[in-house]
Coordinates of C-alpha atoms in Angstrom, one line a residue:
Chain A
M159 CA 0.0 -0.1 -0.2
A160 CA 1.2 3.7 -0.3
S161 CA 2.9 4.7 2.4
A162 CA 3.6 8.4 2.8
A163 CA 6.5 8.3 2.3
T164 CA 6.6 6.7 -0.8
Y165 CA 4.4 10.1 -2.4
K166 CA 5.9 13.1 0.0
D167 CA 8.5 14.2 -2.7
R168 CA 6.4 13.4 -5.9
Q169 CA 6.4 16.5 -6.8
L170 CA 7.1 17.3 -10.9
L171 CA 5.9 15.8 -13.6
A172 CA 8.0 14.2 -16.1
V173 CA 7.0 13.8 -19.9
I174 CA 8.7 12.0 -23.2
G175 CA 6.8 13.3 -25.8
D176 CA 7.2 14.6 -29.7
E177 CA 8.5 18.1 -30.0
D178 CA 5.4 20.0 -29.8
S179 CA 3.8 18.1 -27.1
V180 CA 7.1 18.7 -24.9
T181 CA 7.4 22.7 -25.8
G182 CA 3.9 23.0 -24.6
L183 CA 3.8 21.3 -21.3
L184 CA 7.5 23.1 -20.6
L185 CA 5.4 26.4 -21.7
A186 CA 3.1 25.6 -18.7
G187 CA 6.1 25.3 -16.7
I188 CA 6.4 21.9 -15.5
G189 CA 10.2 21.6 -16.9
H190 CA 12.6 20.9 -13.8
V191 CA 16.6 20.4 -14.6
T192 CA 17.9 19.1 -11.7
E193 CA 21.2 20.9 -10.0
G194 CA 24.5 19.6 -9.5
A195 CA 27.4 17.8 -11.9
D196 CA 24.6 15.5 -13.1
A197 CA 22.1 17.8 -14.4
Q198 CA 18.7 15.6 -15.0
R199 CA 15.9 16.7 -17.0
N200 CA 12.5 15.6 -16.2
F201 CA 11.3 15.7 -20.2
L202 CA 12.3 13.6 -23.5
V203 CA 11.9 15.2 -27.0
V204 CA 11.1 11.7 -29.2
D205 CA 11.8 12.3 -33.2
A206 CA 11.5 9.9 -35.8
K207 CA 15.3 9.2 -35.3
T208 CA 15.2 8.5 -31.8
E209 CA 16.1 4.8 -30.7
T210 CA 13.2 2.4 -29.1
S211 CA 16.1 1.6 -26.4
Q212 CA 16.5 5.5 -25.9
I213 CA 12.9 5.7 -25.2
E214 CA 12.5 2.8 -23.0
Q215 CA 15.5 3.7 -20.6
A216 CA 14.4 7.0 -20.5
F217 CA 10.6 5.7 -19.1
Q218 CA 12.7 3.8 -16.9
N219 CA 14.7 6.3 -15.3
F220 CA 11.3 8.1 -14.8
T221 CA 9.4 5.0 -13.4
Q222 CA 12.1 3.4 -11.3
E223 CA 15.0 5.6 -10.4
R224 CA 13.8 8.8 -9.9
K225 CA 11.6 9.2 -7.0
D226 CA 10.5 12.9 -7.5
I227 CA 8.0 12.6 -10.5
A228 CA 4.5 11.9 -9.6
V229 CA 2.8 11.9 -13.0
L230 CA 4.4 10.2 -16.6
L231 CA 2.9 12.0 -19.2
I232 CA 3.9 9.8 -22.6
N233 CA 2.5 10.5 -26.0
Q234 CA 0.6 8.1 -27.0
H235 CA 2.0 6.9 -30.0
I236 CA 5.4 6.6 -28.2
A237 CA 3.9 4.7 -25.4
E238 CA 3.1 2.3 -28.3
R239 CA 6.7 2.3 -29.3
I240 CA 7.4 0.7 -25.5
R241 CA 4.1 -0.5 -25.1
H242 CA 5.2 -4.0 -23.6
S243 CA 6.7 -1.5 -20.9
V244 CA 4.0 0.5 -20.5
D245 CA 1.5 -2.0 -19.8
S246 CA 3.3 -3.7 -17.3
F247 CA 3.7 -0.7 -15.3
A248 CA 1.3 -1.5 -12.9
D249 CA 2.7 0.7 -9.8
P250 CA 0.2 3.3 -8.7
F251 CA 3.4 5.8 -8.7
P252 CA 4.1 7.5 -10.5
A253 CA 1.1 7.7 -12.0
V254 CA 1.6 7.0 -16.3
L255 CA -0.9 9.2 -18.6
E256 CA -1.1 8.7 -22.3
I257 CA -1.8 11.9 -24.0
P258 CA -2.5 12.3 -27.3
S259 CA -0.1 14.0 -29.7
K260 CA -1.3 16.8 -32.0
D261 CA -0.4 14.3 -35.1
H262 CA -2.0 11.2 -33.5
P263 CA -5.2 11.8 -31.9
Y264 CA -6.1 9.8 -28.6
D265 CA -7.3 6.8 -29.3
P266 CA -9.2 5.0 -25.8
E267 CA -8.8 1.6 -26.9
K268 CA -4.7 1.5 -26.9
D269 CA -4.7 3.2 -23.3
S270 CA -3.5 0.6 -20.9
V271 CA -5.4 1.7 -18.4
L272 CA -8.7 1.8 -20.2
K273 CA -7.7 -1.6 -21.3
R274 CA -7.8 -2.9 -17.6
V275 CA -11.3 -1.1 -17.2
R276 CA -12.8 -2.3 -19.7
R277 CA -11.2 -6.3 -19.2
L278 CA -12.5 -5.3 -15.8
F279 CA -15.9 -5.0 -16.8
G280 CA -15.8 -7.5 -19.2
E281 CA -16.5 -5.4 -21.8
Chain B
M110 CA -24.7 -28.9 2.3
S111 CA -24.7 -29.4 5.7
G112 CA -23.2 -32.7 5.7
A113 CA -20.5 -31.6 3.6
V114 CA -19.0 -29.0 6.3
G115 CA -19.2 -31.1 8.9
R116 CA -18.6 -29.6 12.4
E117 CA -16.0 -28.8 15.2
P118 CA -15.3 -31.5 17.5
V119 CA -16.9 -30.3 21.2
F120 CA -18.6 -32.2 23.2
P121 CA -22.1 -31.5 23.6
T122 CA -22.1 -29.2 26.9
R123 CA -23.7 -26.4 27.1
Q124 CA -20.9 -24.0 27.5
S125 CA -19.7 -25.1 24.0
L126 CA -23.3 -24.1 23.1
G127 CA -22.4 -20.5 24.2
L128 CA -18.8 -20.4 22.4
M129 CA -20.2 -21.6 19.1
K130 CA -22.9 -19.1 19.5
S131 CA -20.4 -16.1 20.2
K132 CA -18.5 -17.7 17.1
L133 CA -21.4 -17.9 14.9
K134 CA -22.1 -14.1 15.8
G135 CA -18.6 -13.2 15.1
A136 CA -18.4 -14.7 11.9
E137 CA -21.7 -13.7 10.4
T138 CA -20.2 -9.6 11.8
G139 CA -17.0 -10.0 10.1
H140 CA -18.3 -11.2 7.0
S141 CA -21.2 -8.6 6.8
L142 CA -18.4 -5.9 7.5
L143 CA -16.4 -7.9 4.8
K144 CA -18.3 -7.4 2.4
R145 CA -19.6 -3.9 3.6
K146 CA -16.0 -2.3 2.6
S147 CA -15.9 -4.5 -0.7
E148 CA -19.4 -3.4 -1.6
A149 CA -18.3 1.0 -0.6
L150 CA -14.7 0.4 -2.3
T151 CA -17.0 -1.6 -5.3
K152 CA -19.3 1.7 -5.5
R153 CA -16.2 4.3 -5.0
F154 CA -14.3 2.5 -8.0
R155 CA -16.8 2.0 -10.8
E156 CA -17.5 6.0 -9.7
I157 CA -13.9 6.4 -10.7
T158 CA -14.0 4.2 -13.8
R159 CA -16.6 6.7 -15.2
R160 CA -14.9 9.5 -14.1
I161 CA -11.9 8.4 -15.8
D162 CA -13.5 7.9 -19.1
E163 CA -15.0 11.3 -18.6
A164 CA -11.3 13.4 -18.1
K165 CA -10.0 11.1 -20.8
R166 CA -12.2 12.5 -23.4
K167 CA -11.9 16.1 -21.9
M168 CA -8.2 15.4 -22.2
G169 CA -8.5 14.6 -25.9
R170 CA -10.3 18.1 -26.3
V171 CA -8.1 19.7 -24.0
M172 CA -4.9 18.9 -25.7
Q173 CA -6.1 19.6 -29.0
I174 CA -7.0 23.5 -27.9
A175 CA -3.1 23.3 -26.7
A176 CA -2.0 21.7 -29.5
F177 CA -3.5 24.9 -31.6
S178 CA -2.5 28.0 -29.5
L179 CA 1.2 26.6 -30.1
A180 CA 0.8 26.4 -33.5
E181 CA -0.7 29.7 -33.0
V182 CA 2.7 30.6 -31.2
S183 CA 4.8 29.4 -33.7
Y184 CA 3.6 31.2 -36.8
A185 CA 3.3 34.2 -34.8
V186 CA 7.1 33.7 -33.8
G187 CA 8.4 32.5 -37.1
G188 CA 9.9 30.2 -36.4
D189 CA 10.4 27.0 -33.6
I190 CA 10.7 28.0 -30.2
G191 CA 10.9 24.6 -29.2
Y192 CA 14.4 24.3 -28.8
Q193 CA 14.5 27.8 -26.9
V194 CA 12.1 26.6 -24.8
Q195 CA 13.8 23.2 -23.6
E196 CA 17.0 24.9 -23.1
S197 CA 15.3 27.4 -20.7
A198 CA 13.7 25.1 -18.3
K199 CA 15.3 24.8 -15.5
Q200 CA 12.7 25.3 -12.4
A201 CA 9.6 24.0 -12.4
R202 CA 7.2 25.9 -11.6
F203 CA 3.9 23.7 -12.1
R204 CA 3.9 20.7 -9.2
V205 CA 1.6 19.2 -7.7
R206 CA 1.3 17.7 -4.2
A207 CA -0.1 14.7 -3.1
K208 CA -2.9 14.7 -0.4
Q209 CA -4.8 11.3 1.0
E210 CA -8.2 10.6 0.9
N211 CA -9.6 7.8 3.3
V212 CA -11.7 5.5 1.8
S213 CA -12.9 1.9 3.9
G214 CA -9.9 2.6 5.6
V215 CA -7.8 2.6 1.7
F216 CA -6.0 5.9 1.3
L217 CA -6.0 7.5 -2.3
P218 CA -3.6 9.9 -2.9
Q219 CA -4.8 12.7 -4.8
F220 CA -2.7 15.2 -6.8
E221 CA -3.1 18.5 -6.3
S222 CA -1.4 21.0 -8.7
Y223 CA 0.1 24.0 -7.5
T224 CA 2.4 26.8 -9.0
Q225 CA 5.2 28.1 -7.6
D226 CA 5.5 31.5 -7.5
G227 CA 8.7 33.3 -8.9
V228 CA 9.7 30.9 -11.1
N229 CA 9.8 31.8 -14.2
D230 CA 12.6 30.0 -16.7
F231 CA 10.8 31.7 -20.2
A232 CA 10.7 35.7 -19.3
L233 CA 12.3 36.1 -22.5
T234 CA 11.0 33.8 -24.6
G235 CA 8.6 35.6 -27.3
L236 CA 10.8 39.0 -26.3
G237 CA 11.0 39.8 -30.0
K238 CA 7.7 39.0 -30.9
G239 CA 4.6 36.6 -30.4
G240 CA 4.5 36.9 -26.6
Q241 CA 1.1 37.9 -26.4
Q242 CA 0.8 34.4 -28.2
I243 CA 3.1 32.6 -26.2
Q244 CA 1.5 34.1 -22.6
R245 CA -2.2 32.6 -24.0
C246 CA -0.2 29.4 -25.3
R247 CA 1.3 29.1 -21.6
E248 CA -2.2 29.6 -20.1
T249 CA -3.9 27.4 -22.3
Y250 CA -1.3 24.5 -21.1
A251 CA -1.2 25.5 -18.0
R252 CA -5.0 24.8 -17.5
A253 CA -4.6 21.5 -20.0
V254 CA -1.7 20.3 -17.6
E255 CA -4.4 20.8 -14.2
T256 CA -6.9 18.3 -16.3
L257 CA -3.9 15.7 -16.4
V258 CA -3.4 16.0 -12.7
E259 CA -6.5 15.4 -12.1
L260 CA -6.5 12.5 -14.5
A261 CA -3.4 11.2 -13.4
S262 CA -5.1 11.0 -9.4
L263 CA -8.2 9.3 -11.1
Q264 CA -6.1 7.0 -12.2
T265 CA -3.6 6.4 -9.5
A266 CA -6.7 5.9 -7.4
F267 CA -8.1 3.1 -10.0
L268 CA -5.0 1.6 -9.8
I269 CA -5.2 1.3 -5.9
L270 CA -8.5 0.7 -5.6
D271 CA -8.4 -2.4 -7.9
E272 CA -5.4 -3.9 -6.0
V273 CA -7.2 -3.9 -2.6
I274 CA -11.1 -4.2 -4.2
K275 CA -9.0 -7.9 -5.7
V276 CA -7.5 -8.5 -1.9
V277 CA -10.6 -7.6 -0.4
N278 CA -12.8 -9.8 -2.7
R279 CA -10.3 -12.6 -2.0
R280 CA -10.5 -12.4 1.7
V281 CA -14.5 -12.3 1.5
L282 CA -14.1 -15.3 -0.3
T283 CA -10.9 -17.6 0.6
K284 CA -12.0 -16.7 4.4
S285 CA -15.4 -18.0 3.3
S286 CA -17.2 -17.6 6.8
E287 CA -20.4 -17.2 4.4
H288 CA -19.8 -20.9 3.0
V289 CA -16.9 -23.0 5.5
I290 CA -17.4 -21.1 9.2
I291 CA -21.2 -20.0 9.0
P292 CA -22.5 -23.4 8.0
R293 CA -19.9 -25.3 10.3
T294 CA -20.8 -23.4 13.3
E295 CA -24.4 -23.7 12.6
N296 CA -24.2 -27.3 12.8
T297 CA -22.1 -27.7 15.4
I298 CA -25.1 -25.7 17.2
K299 CA -27.6 -27.6 15.9
Y300 CA -25.8 -30.8 16.9
I301 CA -25.3 -29.4 20.7
N302 CA -28.9 -28.5 20.5
S303 CA -30.1 -31.9 20.0
E304 CA -27.7 -33.9 22.1
L305 CA -28.4 -31.4 24.7
D306 CA -32.7 -32.1 24.2
E307 CA -31.6 -35.7 24.0
L308 CA -30.0 -35.5 27.3
D309 CA -33.0 -33.7 29.0
R310 CA -35.7 -36.1 27.9
E311 CA -33.3 -39.0 29.2
E312 CA -33.8 -37.2 32.3
F313 CA -37.3 -37.0 32.2
Y314 CA -37.8 -40.3 31.5
R315 CA -35.5 -41.5 34.4
L316 CA -37.2 -39.4 36.4
K317 CA -40.7 -40.3 35.4
K318 CA -39.2 -43.8 35.9
V319 CA -38.0 -43.2 39.5
S320 CA -41.4 -40.9 40.5
G321 CA -43.8 -44.1 39.4
K322 CA -41.5 -46.8 41.1
K323 CA -41.9 -44.6 44.1
Q324 CA -45.6 -44.3 43.6
R325 CA -46.0 -47.8 43.0
D326 CA -43.6 -48.8 46.1
N327 CA -46.3 -46.4 48.3
A328 CA -49.0 -48.2 47.0
A329 CA -47.7 -51.6 47.9
A330 CA -47.0 -50.4 51.1
D331 CA -50.4 -49.0 52.3
A332 CA -52.0 -52.0 50.5
E333 CA -50.1 -54.1 53.4
I334 CA -50.9 -51.5 56.0
L335 CA -54.6 -51.5 55.4
A336 CA -54.8 -55.6 55.3
A337 CA -52.7 -56.0 58.2
R338 CA -55.3 -53.6 59.6
K339 CA -58.2 -55.2 58.9
K340 CA -56.8 -58.4 59.5
A341 CA -56.2 -57.2 63.3
E342 CA -60.1 -56.1 63.3
A343 CA -61.6 -59.4 62.4
E344 CA -59.1 -61.0 64.6
E345 CA -60.2 -58.6 67.1
A346 CA -64.3 -59.5 66.5
A347 CA -63.6 -63.1 66.4
G348 CA -62.4 -63.8 69.1
G349 CA -63.2 -60.9 72.0
V350 CA -63.4 -63.1 75.0
V351 CA -59.8 -64.9 74.0
A352 CA -58.3 -61.0 73.5
A353 CA -60.5 -60.1 76.7
E354 CA -58.2 -63.1 78.7
P355 CA -54.8 -61.8 76.7
E356 CA -52.2 -64.1 77.2
T357 CA -49.7 -63.1 79.0
A358 CA -46.3 -64.1 77.4
D359 CA -44.1 -65.0 80.2
I360 CA -40.5 -63.4 79.1
L361 CA -38.7 -64.8 81.1
G362 CA -39.7 -68.6 80.1
E363 CA -37.9 -70.8 78.1
Q364 CA -38.6 -69.5 74.4
E365 CA -37.2 -69.2 71.3
D366 CA -36.1 -66.0 70.5
N367 CA -36.7 -64.8 67.1
D368 CA -33.2 -64.1 65.5
V369 CA -33.0 -60.2 64.8
I370 CA -32.0 -59.2 61.4
F371 CA -31.1 -55.9 60.6

């Protein structure tokens, strides 16, 4: 069960998305770069050239290693590329949220949470 | 079914009857509590599911509007501001904090967004042109992110509730107080009651027997006394002369004494 310690420090939102989504979200003010030598960004811009392994690594980093992220936003078409990791990630923290992007409208059929909803209600 | 679950190995005494009764009551209370908890959680769960569905739809619309306002910005600025924005992001202005909400003993987190004042990484963005559009875009995106945060808290609650409901339902089932413990205890109570009744009947029968025998004995004794009395009267009437001159027994005479038997 989620105890207070697991989410007390989680204040940030993270984003993995295409350039437009990331730009917009950063304009909203979610961008954060940790101080110090190994500066870590809480966002990853994915374009056609980005390797899947890189996305995977960022996803693992945001979900497993960093303890200050409360919500991870990920474009749905990018989540689709690492669908296995997204589907198998079941922890409540951070909340992984699939968002639509400009070029890819939102498809509820693919959302891992909505899939679970439908499976639960046997539809 | 009652045959299948058997009964507890107890002696049929009043004490164990009392024990069994309190056990039955406990099992029923526990079961109904668990069931009620599960129902409350399920109700909450359905509500959350419905709200997730709504929020997801809303998110689609909101993100579309936000994307449009970003397109406006690119048009106004006349170039890509993505790189500039990414480079100037330093401190998160938009943060969330988690609150807890208690639903039937389950703590559901709820994210609450807040903006940290005094942090502005984009003071210089759009300084040349398109500043107004950028400002509007920021506001639009901030609203969009608020929707997203709301959705995220719903989703987290959904995941936690899902897990908890599974556990509770498993407990409702595997503890199976409904199917094993309660009928078993009921069986035991029935068994003890029947045994106690049996004992009662035996006791009653025994008492009846005893009193019957006593009555018979009494009647026999009465009859004997009556007969002896009648005989005495008859003798008296027949031998009045004899009775007048009663034979004085020579107690000191040579006479066989009757043996005294105790």
